[in-house]
Amino acid sequence: MGKIYVVGIGPGDIEMMTVRARNVLNTCDVIAGYKTYIELIREHFPDAGFYENGMKGERERCEKCVELAKAGKSVALICSGDAGVYGMASPLLEVAVAQGFSDIEIVPGVTAALSGGAVLGAPLAHDFCVISLSDLLTPWELIEKRLGFAAKADLCIAIYNPASHTRKDYLKRACEILMKELSPERACGWVRNIGRDGCSAGVCTLKELADIDADMFTTAFVGNSQTKIADGKLVTPRGYLI
Ligand SMILES: C[S@@+](CC[C@H](N)C(=O)[O-])C[C@H]1O[C@@H](n2cnc3c(N)ncnc32)[C@H](O)[C@@H]1O
């Protein structure tokens, strides 16, 4: 029997991959993943075999990993950022458990909330939550409810999946829900393509965040009631300087 590693590769730049993740990818027989992520790392692991497929191929990808591991291969299933945060660790575990395979290691990575937060300054220095706007697997009503409660709880919010080709106005809709509770002047920010070519970022108000041109490679940030924009950086105070 082989082994399956589910590896968070970080946002994209090889320097932002953990040493553990890099060692696993250097030594496994096969690296499996969504084709865009395989393209990000392929040049750094020339000796590996690859299995790649496209969006909506998640179940098939997991089944292939179990099949390869049962045939004696060591397999690394990669995902961007962290393997557990909207990543492949959960579906892989579900598939593997159902097929009686248990030699699995989850290798964590730097999730977009953390790498994007570092680009903007220190927006997540106090209590925060992460909310995805993708309603492919989660009903939109539940996403709205979570946004509303996060605003009421004065949490900083990292917003994943703010838009896609078919969900262009979701970030605007989310900001409108948040503005029922929060001032339109609330300090916010966004980062696109963290650790990849064409990385861009900005700080803005909540009202302005509603109109940014977000895509599926953008992560948005909403500050709490204390968050401020200081010298172009988004900063949530911890309270030491009061
Ligand atoms: C399916 S989730 C995967 C999250 C990933 N597992 C992580 O921990 O970062 C996809 C969303 O993550 C965020 N994301 C992932 N990588 C990013 C990057 N390099 N730059 C900006 N946002 C990113 C975006 O909000 C994107 O829509």
PDB file of C-alpha atoms and ligand atoms in Angstrom:
ATOM      1  CA  MET A   1       0.000   0.000   0.000  1.00  0.00           C
ATOM      2  CA  GLY A   2       1.160   3.532  -0.715  1.00  0.00           C
ATOM      3  CA  LYS A   3       0.275   6.747   1.072  1.00  0.00           C
ATOM      4  CA  ILE A   4      -1.731   9.881   0.318  1.00  0.00           C
ATOM      5  CA  TYR A   5      -0.619  13.361   1.326  1.00  0.00           C
ATOM      6  CA  VAL A   6      -3.074  16.217   0.929  1.00  0.00           C
ATOM      7  CA  VAL A   7      -0.802  19.226   0.505  1.00  0.00           C
ATOM      8  CA  GLY A   8      -1.598  22.922   0.792  1.00  0.00           C
ATOM      9  CA  ILE A   9       0.858  24.622  -1.579  1.00  0.00           C
ATOM     10  CA  GLY A  10       0.232  28.177  -0.316  1.00  0.00           C
ATOM     11  CA  PRO A  11      -0.897  31.038  -2.548  1.00  0.00           C
ATOM     12  CA  GLY A  12       1.409  30.326  -5.495  1.00  0.00           C
ATOM     13  CA  ASP A  13       4.970  31.562  -5.026  1.00  0.00           C
ATOM     14  CA  ILE A  14       7.264  28.611  -4.256  1.00  0.00           C
ATOM     15  CA  GLU A  15       8.811  30.671  -1.433  1.00  0.00           C
ATOM     16  CA  MET A  16       5.453  30.696   0.320  1.00  0.00           C
ATOM     17  CA  MET A  17       5.225  26.892   0.335  1.00  0.00           C
ATOM     18  CA  THR A  18       6.160  25.238   3.647  1.00  0.00           C
ATOM     19  CA  VAL A  19       9.330  23.146   3.850  1.00  0.00           C
ATOM     20  CA  ARG A  20       7.205  20.095   4.726  1.00  0.00           C
ATOM     21  CA  ALA A  21       5.020  20.574   1.634  1.00  0.00           C
ATOM     22  CA  ARG A  22       8.074  20.983  -0.584  1.00  0.00           C
ATOM     23  CA  ASN A  23       9.751  17.863   0.825  1.00  0.00           C
ATOM     24  CA  VAL A  24       6.603  15.794   0.248  1.00  0.00           C
ATOM     25  CA  LEU A  25       6.264  17.003  -3.355  1.00  0.00           C
ATOM     26  CA  ASN A  26       9.969  16.296  -3.961  1.00  0.00           C
ATOM     27  CA  THR A  27       9.697  12.672  -2.829  1.00  0.00           C
ATOM     28  CA  CYS A  28       6.212  11.428  -3.847  1.00  0.00           C
ATOM     29  CA  ASP A  29       5.624   9.320  -6.981  1.00  0.00           C
ATOM     30  CA  VAL A  30       2.620  11.256  -8.278  1.00  0.00           C
ATOM     31  CA  ILE A  31       1.383  14.823  -7.786  1.00  0.00           C
ATOM     32  CA  ALA A  32      -2.371  15.098  -8.396  1.00  0.00           C
ATOM     33  CA  GLY A  33      -4.457  18.255  -8.601  1.00  0.00           C
ATOM     34  CA  TYR A  34      -6.597  20.777 -10.430  1.00  0.00           C
ATOM     35  CA  LYS A  35      -4.768  21.617 -13.669  1.00  0.00           C
ATOM     36  CA  THR A  36      -4.245  25.341 -12.833  1.00  0.00           C
ATOM     37  CA  TYR A  37      -2.445  24.429  -9.586  1.00  0.00           C
ATOM     38  CA  ILE A  38      -0.348  21.732 -11.298  1.00  0.00           C
ATOM     39  CA  GLU A  39       0.803  24.419 -13.771  1.00  0.00           C
ATOM     40  CA  LEU A  40       1.851  26.653 -10.839  1.00  0.00           C
ATOM     41  CA  ILE A  41       4.274  24.074  -9.442  1.00  0.00           C
ATOM     42  CA  ARG A  42       5.203  21.715 -12.308  1.00  0.00           C
ATOM     43  CA  GLU A  43       8.580  23.350 -13.116  1.00  0.00           C
ATOM     44  CA  HIS A  44       9.772  22.930  -9.523  1.00  0.00           C
ATOM     45  CA  PHE A  45       9.203  19.151  -9.425  1.00  0.00           C
ATOM     46  CA  PRO A  46      10.532  17.825 -12.768  1.00  0.00           C
ATOM     47  CA  ASP A  47      10.959  14.250 -11.524  1.00  0.00           C
ATOM     48  CA  ALA A  48       7.356  13.740 -10.376  1.00  0.00           C
ATOM     49  CA  GLY A  49       4.567  12.044 -12.313  1.00  0.00           C
ATOM     50  CA  PHE A  50       1.389  14.121 -12.609  1.00  0.00           C
ATOM     51  CA  TYR A  51      -2.355  13.472 -12.618  1.00  0.00           C
ATOM     52  CA  GLU A  52      -4.454  16.542 -13.367  1.00  0.00           C
ATOM     53  CA  ASN A  53      -8.069  17.241 -14.209  1.00  0.00           C
ATOM     54  CA  GLY A  54     -10.469  20.186 -14.301  1.00  0.00           C
ATOM     55  CA  MET A  55     -13.135  21.915 -12.233  1.00  0.00           C
ATOM     56  CA  LYS A  56     -15.949  19.570 -11.111  1.00  0.00           C
ATOM     57  CA  GLY A  57     -13.437  16.675 -11.299  1.00  0.00           C
ATOM     58  CA  GLU A  58     -12.910  16.709  -7.520  1.00  0.00           C
ATOM     59  CA  ARG A  59     -14.518  13.335  -6.765  1.00  0.00           C
ATOM     60  CA  GLU A  60     -12.732  11.618  -9.660  1.00  0.00           C
ATOM     61  CA  ARG A  61      -9.424  13.206  -8.506  1.00  0.00           C
ATOM     62  CA  CYS A  62      -9.871  11.782  -4.997  1.00  0.00           C
ATOM     63  CA  GLU A  63     -10.816   8.339  -6.333  1.00  0.00           C
ATOM     64  CA  LYS A  64      -7.720   8.344  -8.571  1.00  0.00           C
ATOM     65  CA  CYS A  65      -5.506   9.164  -5.570  1.00  0.00           C
ATOM     66  CA  VAL A  66      -6.935   6.244  -3.590  1.00  0.00           C
ATOM     67  CA  GLU A  67      -6.546   3.936  -6.604  1.00  0.00           C
ATOM     68  CA  LEU A  68      -2.884   4.958  -7.051  1.00  0.00           C
ATOM     69  CA  ALA A  69      -2.135   4.635  -3.329  1.00  0.00           C
ATOM     70  CA  LYS A  70      -3.744   1.188  -3.189  1.00  0.00           C
ATOM     71  CA  ALA A  71      -1.446   0.226  -6.077  1.00  0.00           C
ATOM     72  CA  GLY A  72       1.554   1.150  -3.901  1.00  0.00           C
ATOM     73  CA  LYS A  73       2.271   4.734  -5.008  1.00  0.00           C
ATOM     74  CA  SER A  74       2.911   7.709  -2.768  1.00  0.00           C
ATOM     75  CA  VAL A  75       0.536  10.412  -3.968  1.00  0.00           C
ATOM     76  CA  ALA A  76       0.378  14.130  -3.141  1.00  0.00           C
ATOM     77  CA  LEU A  77      -3.019  15.705  -3.785  1.00  0.00           C
ATOM     78  CA  ILE A  78      -2.367  19.447  -3.962  1.00  0.00           C
ATOM     79  CA  CYS A  79      -4.625  22.422  -3.322  1.00  0.00           C
ATOM     80  CA  SER A  80      -3.951  26.145  -3.239  1.00  0.00           C
ATOM     81  CA  GLY A  81      -3.500  27.794   0.140  1.00  0.00           C
ATOM     82  CA  ASP A  82      -4.327  25.382   2.936  1.00  0.00           C
ATOM     83  CA  ALA A  83      -5.537  21.833   2.315  1.00  0.00           C
ATOM     84  CA  GLY A  84      -8.345  22.112   4.853  1.00  0.00           C
ATOM     85  CA  VAL A  85      -9.729  25.588   4.073  1.00  0.00           C
ATOM     86  CA  TYR A  86     -12.197  25.039   1.198  1.00  0.00           C
ATOM     87  CA  GLY A  87      -9.564  22.502   0.075  1.00  0.00           C
ATOM     88  CA  MET A  88      -9.318  18.841  -0.861  1.00  0.00           C
ATOM     89  CA  ALA A  89      -8.537  17.375   2.585  1.00  0.00           C
ATOM     90  CA  SER A  90     -12.205  16.940   3.443  1.00  0.00           C
ATOM     91  CA  PRO A  91     -13.420  15.254   0.208  1.00  0.00           C
ATOM     92  CA  LEU A  92     -10.298  13.080   0.062  1.00  0.00           C
ATOM     93  CA  LEU A  93     -10.900  11.844   3.612  1.00  0.00           C
ATOM     94  CA  GLU A  94     -14.562  11.111   2.822  1.00  0.00           C
ATOM     95  CA  VAL A  95     -13.659   9.127  -0.308  1.00  0.00           C
ATOM     96  CA  ALA A  96     -10.738   7.293   1.340  1.00  0.00           C
ATOM     97  CA  VAL A  97     -12.749   6.321   4.441  1.00  0.00           C
ATOM     98  CA  ALA A  98     -15.534   4.941   2.212  1.00  0.00           C
ATOM     99  CA  GLN A  99     -12.930   2.854   0.371  1.00  0.00           C
ATOM    100  CA  GLY A 100     -11.182   1.589   3.516  1.00  0.00           C
ATOM    101  CA  PHE A 101      -7.901   3.468   2.918  1.00  0.00           C
ATOM    102  CA  SER A 102      -6.411   5.262   5.909  1.00  0.00           C
ATOM    103  CA  ASP A 103      -2.704   6.034   5.403  1.00  0.00           C
ATOM    104  CA  ILE A 104      -3.232   9.755   4.885  1.00  0.00           C
ATOM    105  CA  GLU A 105      -1.323  12.840   6.023  1.00  0.00           C
ATOM    106  CA  ILE A 106      -2.698  16.367   5.732  1.00  0.00           C
ATOM    107  CA  VAL A 107       0.073  18.910   5.104  1.00  0.00           C
ATOM    108  CA  PRO A 108      -1.106  22.451   5.939  1.00  0.00           C
ATOM    109  CA  GLY A 109      -0.331  25.518   3.843  1.00  0.00           C
ATOM    110  CA  VAL A 110      -0.660  29.301   4.025  1.00  0.00           C
ATOM    111  CA  THR A 111      -4.319  30.128   3.354  1.00  0.00           C
ATOM    112  CA  ALA A 112      -5.344  33.225   1.333  1.00  0.00           C
ATOM    113  CA  ALA A 113      -6.691  35.011   4.430  1.00  0.00           C
ATOM    114  CA  LEU A 114      -3.179  34.973   5.891  1.00  0.00           C
ATOM    115  CA  SER A 115      -1.098  35.615   2.760  1.00  0.00           C
ATOM    116  CA  GLY A 116      -3.557  38.302   1.595  1.00  0.00           C
ATOM    117  CA  GLY A 117      -3.704  39.816   5.066  1.00  0.00           C
ATOM    118  CA  ALA A 118       0.087  40.154   4.997  1.00  0.00           C
ATOM    119  CA  VAL A 119      -0.091  42.010   1.650  1.00  0.00           C
ATOM    120  CA  LEU A 120      -2.599  44.510   3.100  1.00  0.00           C
ATOM    121  CA  GLY A 121      -0.971  44.992   6.523  1.00  0.00           C
ATOM    122  CA  ALA A 122      -2.544  43.421   9.615  1.00  0.00           C
ATOM    123  CA  PRO A 123      -6.327  43.229   9.061  1.00  0.00           C
ATOM    124  CA  LEU A 124      -6.846  39.962  10.990  1.00  0.00           C
ATOM    125  CA  ALA A 125      -5.051  40.949  14.200  1.00  0.00           C
ATOM    126  CA  HIS A 126      -8.208  40.374  16.254  1.00  0.00           C
ATOM    127  CA  ASP A 127     -11.063  37.838  16.150  1.00  0.00           C
ATOM    128  CA  PHE A 128     -12.012  37.029  12.576  1.00  0.00           C
ATOM    129  CA  CYS A 129     -13.981  34.631  10.419  1.00  0.00           C
ATOM    130  CA  VAL A 130     -13.762  33.338   6.872  1.00  0.00           C
ATOM    131  CA  ILE A 131     -16.848  33.250   4.645  1.00  0.00           C
ATOM    132  CA  SER A 132     -17.055  31.904   1.086  1.00  0.00           C
ATOM    133  CA  LEU A 133     -19.584  33.478  -1.284  1.00  0.00           C
ATOM    134  CA  SER A 134     -19.729  30.369  -3.476  1.00  0.00           C
ATOM    135  CA  ASP A 135     -23.267  29.026  -3.512  1.00  0.00           C
ATOM    136  CA  LEU A 136     -22.392  25.979  -5.625  1.00  0.00           C
ATOM    137  CA  LEU A 137     -22.464  23.735  -2.546  1.00  0.00           C
ATOM    138  CA  THR A 138     -23.948  26.099   0.082  1.00  0.00           C
ATOM    139  CA  PRO A 139     -27.400  27.744  -0.143  1.00  0.00           C
ATOM    140  CA  TRP A 140     -27.179  31.546  -0.625  1.00  0.00           C
ATOM    141  CA  GLU A 141     -29.641  32.066   2.266  1.00  0.00           C
ATOM    142  CA  LEU A 142     -27.129  30.437   4.643  1.00  0.00           C
ATOM    143  CA  ILE A 143     -24.293  32.595   3.295  1.00  0.00           C
ATOM    144  CA  GLU A 144     -26.442  35.724   3.872  1.00  0.00           C
ATOM    145  CA  LYS A 145     -27.199  34.581   7.424  1.00  0.00           C
ATOM    146  CA  ARG A 146     -23.508  34.031   8.188  1.00  0.00           C
ATOM    147  CA  LEU A 147     -22.576  37.465   6.779  1.00  0.00           C
ATOM    148  CA  GLY A 148     -25.236  39.093   8.942  1.00  0.00           C
ATOM    149  CA  PHE A 149     -24.088  37.370  12.130  1.00  0.00           C
ATOM    150  CA  ALA A 150     -20.402  38.103  11.403  1.00  0.00           C
ATOM    151  CA  ALA A 151     -21.290  41.803  11.080  1.00  0.00           C
ATOM    152  CA  LYS A 152     -23.341  41.739  14.294  1.00  0.00           C
ATOM    153  CA  ALA A 153     -20.433  40.036  16.131  1.00  0.00           C
ATOM    154  CA  ASP A 154     -17.991  42.778  14.998  1.00  0.00           C
ATOM    155  CA  LEU A 155     -15.676  40.167  13.470  1.00  0.00           C
ATOM    156  CA  CYS A 156     -13.093  40.983  10.807  1.00  0.00           C
ATOM    157  CA  ILE A 157     -14.116  38.964   7.746  1.00  0.00           C
ATOM    158  CA  ALA A 158     -11.999  37.373   5.027  1.00  0.00           C
ATOM    159  CA  ILE A 159     -14.267  36.758   2.026  1.00  0.00           C
ATOM    160  CA  TYR A 160     -13.290  33.883  -0.287  1.00  0.00           C
ATOM    161  CA  ASN A 161     -14.803  33.163  -3.715  1.00  0.00           C
ATOM    162  CA  PRO A 162     -16.161  36.731  -4.052  1.00  0.00           C
ATOM    163  CA  ALA A 163     -17.015  36.260  -7.734  1.00  0.00           C
ATOM    164  CA  SER A 164     -16.774  33.951 -10.734  1.00  0.00           C
ATOM    165  CA  HIS A 165     -17.840  34.082 -14.388  1.00  0.00           C
ATOM    166  CA  THR A 166     -21.408  33.202 -13.417  1.00  0.00           C
ATOM    167  CA  ARG A 167     -21.509  35.082 -10.064  1.00  0.00           C
ATOM    168  CA  LYS A 168     -20.215  38.522 -11.021  1.00  0.00           C
ATOM    169  CA  ASP A 169     -22.287  40.570  -8.532  1.00  0.00           C
ATOM    170  CA  TYR A 170     -21.958  38.388  -5.420  1.00  0.00           C
ATOM    171  CA  LEU A 171     -19.446  40.639  -3.648  1.00  0.00           C
ATOM    172  CA  LYS A 172     -21.745  43.623  -4.206  1.00  0.00           C
ATOM    173  CA  ARG A 173     -24.671  41.625  -2.787  1.00  0.00           C
ATOM    174  CA  ALA A 174     -22.560  40.611   0.222  1.00  0.00           C
ATOM    175  CA  CYS A 175     -21.480  44.225   0.866  1.00  0.00           C
ATOM    176  CA  GLU A 176     -25.117  45.370   0.709  1.00  0.00           C
ATOM    177  CA  ILE A 177     -26.040  42.795   3.366  1.00  0.00           C
ATOM    178  CA  LEU A 178     -23.096  43.913   5.537  1.00  0.00           C
ATOM    179  CA  MET A 179     -24.102  47.595   5.119  1.00  0.00           C
ATOM    180  CA  LYS A 180     -27.444  46.854   6.814  1.00  0.00           C
ATOM    181  CA  GLU A 181     -25.337  46.468   9.977  1.00  0.00           C
ATOM    182  CA  LEU A 182     -22.061  48.293   9.255  1.00  0.00           C
ATOM    183  CA  SER A 183     -21.136  51.819   8.187  1.00  0.00           C
ATOM    184  CA  PRO A 184     -20.419  52.200   4.439  1.00  0.00           C
ATOM    185  CA  GLU A 185     -17.164  53.834   5.604  1.00  0.00           C
ATOM    186  CA  ARG A 186     -15.904  50.611   7.304  1.00  0.00           C
ATOM    187  CA  ALA A 187     -12.214  49.998   6.427  1.00  0.00           C
ATOM    188  CA  CYS A 188     -11.792  47.160   3.906  1.00  0.00           C
ATOM    189  CA  GLY A 189      -9.320  45.749   1.395  1.00  0.00           C
ATOM    190  CA  TRP A 190      -8.829  43.234  -1.374  1.00  0.00           C
ATOM    191  CA  VAL A 191      -5.957  41.242  -2.880  1.00  0.00           C
ATOM    192  CA  ARG A 192      -5.866  39.505  -6.257  1.00  0.00           C
ATOM    193  CA  ASN A 193      -3.421  36.782  -7.376  1.00  0.00           C
ATOM    194  CA  ILE A 194      -1.479  36.639  -4.112  1.00  0.00           C
ATOM    195  CA  GLY A 195       2.003  35.207  -4.715  1.00  0.00           C
ATOM    196  CA  ARG A 196       1.334  34.945  -8.461  1.00  0.00           C
ATOM    197  CA  ASP A 197       2.079  37.037 -11.569  1.00  0.00           C
ATOM    198  CA  GLY A 198      -0.034  40.196 -11.624  1.00  0.00           C
ATOM    199  CA  CYS A 199      -0.608  40.393  -7.862  1.00  0.00           C
ATOM    200  CA  SER A 200      -2.587  43.551  -7.055  1.00  0.00           C
ATOM    201  CA  ALA A 201      -4.226  44.902  -3.909  1.00  0.00           C
ATOM    202  CA  GLY A 202      -6.066  47.893  -2.521  1.00  0.00           C
ATOM    203  CA  VAL A 203      -7.598  49.376   0.607  1.00  0.00           C
ATOM    204  CA  CYS A 204     -11.007  51.029   0.462  1.00  0.00           C
ATOM    205  CA  THR A 205     -14.300  51.577   2.266  1.00  0.00           C
ATOM    206  CA  LEU A 206     -17.059  48.956   2.421  1.00  0.00           C
ATOM    207  CA  LYS A 207     -19.087  51.054  -0.029  1.00  0.00           C
ATOM    208  CA  GLU A 208     -16.147  51.007  -2.476  1.00  0.00           C
ATOM    209  CA  LEU A 209     -15.534  47.275  -1.943  1.00  0.00           C
ATOM    210  CA  ALA A 210     -19.015  46.628  -3.377  1.00  0.00           C
ATOM    211  CA  ASP A 211     -17.831  47.950  -6.754  1.00  0.00           C
ATOM    212  CA  ILE A 212     -14.356  46.450  -7.155  1.00  0.00           C
ATOM    213  CA  ASP A 213     -13.782  44.194 -10.140  1.00  0.00           C
ATOM    214  CA  ALA A 214     -13.442  40.951  -8.127  1.00  0.00           C
ATOM    215  CA  ASP A 215     -12.742  37.593  -9.752  1.00  0.00           C
ATOM    216  CA  MET A 216     -12.180  34.023  -8.578  1.00  0.00           C
ATOM    217  CA  PHE A 217      -8.558  34.837  -7.682  1.00  0.00           C
ATOM    218  CA  THR A 218      -9.522  37.683  -5.330  1.00  0.00           C
ATOM    219  CA  THR A 219      -9.861  37.612  -1.539  1.00  0.00           C
ATOM    220  CA  ALA A 220     -11.675  40.515   0.129  1.00  0.00           C
ATOM    221  CA  PHE A 221     -11.275  41.791   3.688  1.00  0.00           C
ATOM    222  CA  VAL A 222     -13.764  43.641   5.889  1.00  0.00           C
ATOM    223  CA  GLY A 223     -12.344  45.214   9.037  1.00  0.00           C
ATOM    224  CA  ASN A 224     -13.981  45.326  12.474  1.00  0.00           C
ATOM    225  CA  SER A 225     -15.201  48.553  14.117  1.00  0.00           C
ATOM    226  CA  GLN A 226     -11.616  49.428  15.188  1.00  0.00           C
ATOM    227  CA  THR A 227      -9.858  48.692  11.886  1.00  0.00           C
ATOM    228  CA  LYS A 228      -8.211  51.690  10.234  1.00  0.00           C
ATOM    229  CA  ILE A 229      -6.262  52.585   7.134  1.00  0.00           C
ATOM    230  CA  ALA A 230      -2.836  53.845   8.247  1.00  0.00           C
ATOM    231  CA  ASP A 231      -0.294  54.965   5.646  1.00  0.00           C
ATOM    232  CA  GLY A 232      -1.999  52.779   3.031  1.00  0.00           C
ATOM    233  CA  LYS A 233      -2.069  49.693   5.286  1.00  0.00           C
ATOM    234  CA  LEU A 234      -5.176  48.005   6.695  1.00  0.00           C
ATOM    235  CA  VAL A 235      -4.589  47.715  10.444  1.00  0.00           C
ATOM    236  CA  THR A 236      -6.811  46.153  13.091  1.00  0.00           C
ATOM    237  CA  PRO A 237      -5.486  47.288  16.496  1.00  0.00           C
ATOM    238  CA  ARG A 238      -4.876  44.669  19.163  1.00  0.00           C
ATOM    239  CA  GLY A 239      -5.387  47.267  21.896  1.00  0.00           C
ATOM    240  CA  TYR A 240      -1.829  47.701  23.217  1.00  0.00           C
ATOM    241  CA  LEU A 241      -1.588  51.356  22.212  1.00  0.00           C
ATOM    242  CA  ILE A 242      -4.827  52.687  23.749  1.00  0.00           C
TER     243      ILE A 242
HETATM  244  C1  LIG B   1     -11.866  27.166  -3.301  1.00  0.00           C
HETATM  245  S1  LIG B   1     -11.151  28.471  -2.371  1.00  0.00           S
HETATM  246  C2  LIG B   1      -9.599  27.717  -1.984  1.00  0.00           C
HETATM  247  C3  LIG B   1      -8.947  28.328  -0.761  1.00  0.00           C
HETATM  248  C4  LIG B   1      -7.563  27.767  -0.489  1.00  0.00           C
HETATM  249  N1  LIG B   1      -7.635  26.386  -0.084  1.00  0.00           N
HETATM  250  C5  LIG B   1      -6.838  28.588   0.581  1.00  0.00           C
HETATM  251  O1  LIG B   1      -6.667  28.065   1.700  1.00  0.00           O
HETATM  252  O2  LIG B   1      -6.443  29.716   0.294  1.00  0.00           O
HETATM  253  C6  LIG B   1     -10.726  29.617  -3.643  1.00  0.00           C
HETATM  254  C7  LIG B   1     -10.664  31.049  -3.134  1.00  0.00           C
HETATM  255  O3  LIG B   1      -9.508  31.215  -2.326  1.00  0.00           O
HETATM  256  C8  LIG B   1      -8.991  32.525  -2.478  1.00  0.00           C
HETATM  257  N2  LIG B   1      -7.628  32.411  -3.011  1.00  0.00           N
HETATM  258  C9  LIG B   1      -6.926  31.265  -3.129  1.00  0.00           C
HETATM  259  N3  LIG B   1      -5.697  31.510  -3.628  1.00  0.00           N
HETATM  260  C10 LIG B   1      -5.623  32.851  -3.819  1.00  0.00           C
HETATM  261  C11 LIG B   1      -4.601  33.735  -4.332  1.00  0.00           C
HETATM  262  N4  LIG B   1      -3.402  33.260  -4.721  1.00  0.00           N
HETATM  263  N5  LIG B   1      -4.871  35.054  -4.387  1.00  0.00           N
HETATM  264  C12 LIG B   1      -6.070  35.554  -3.975  1.00  0.00           C
HETATM  265  N6  LIG B   1      -7.071  34.766  -3.497  1.00  0.00           N
HETATM  266  C13 LIG B   1      -6.845  33.436  -3.418  1.00  0.00           C
HETATM  267  C14 LIG B   1      -9.918  33.258  -3.469  1.00  0.00           C
HETATM  268  O4  LIG B   1     -10.902  33.954  -2.718  1.00  0.00           O
HETATM  269  C15 LIG B   1     -10.539  32.092  -4.219  1.00  0.00           C
HETATM  270  O5  LIG B   1     -11.793  32.446  -4.796  1.00  0.00           O
END
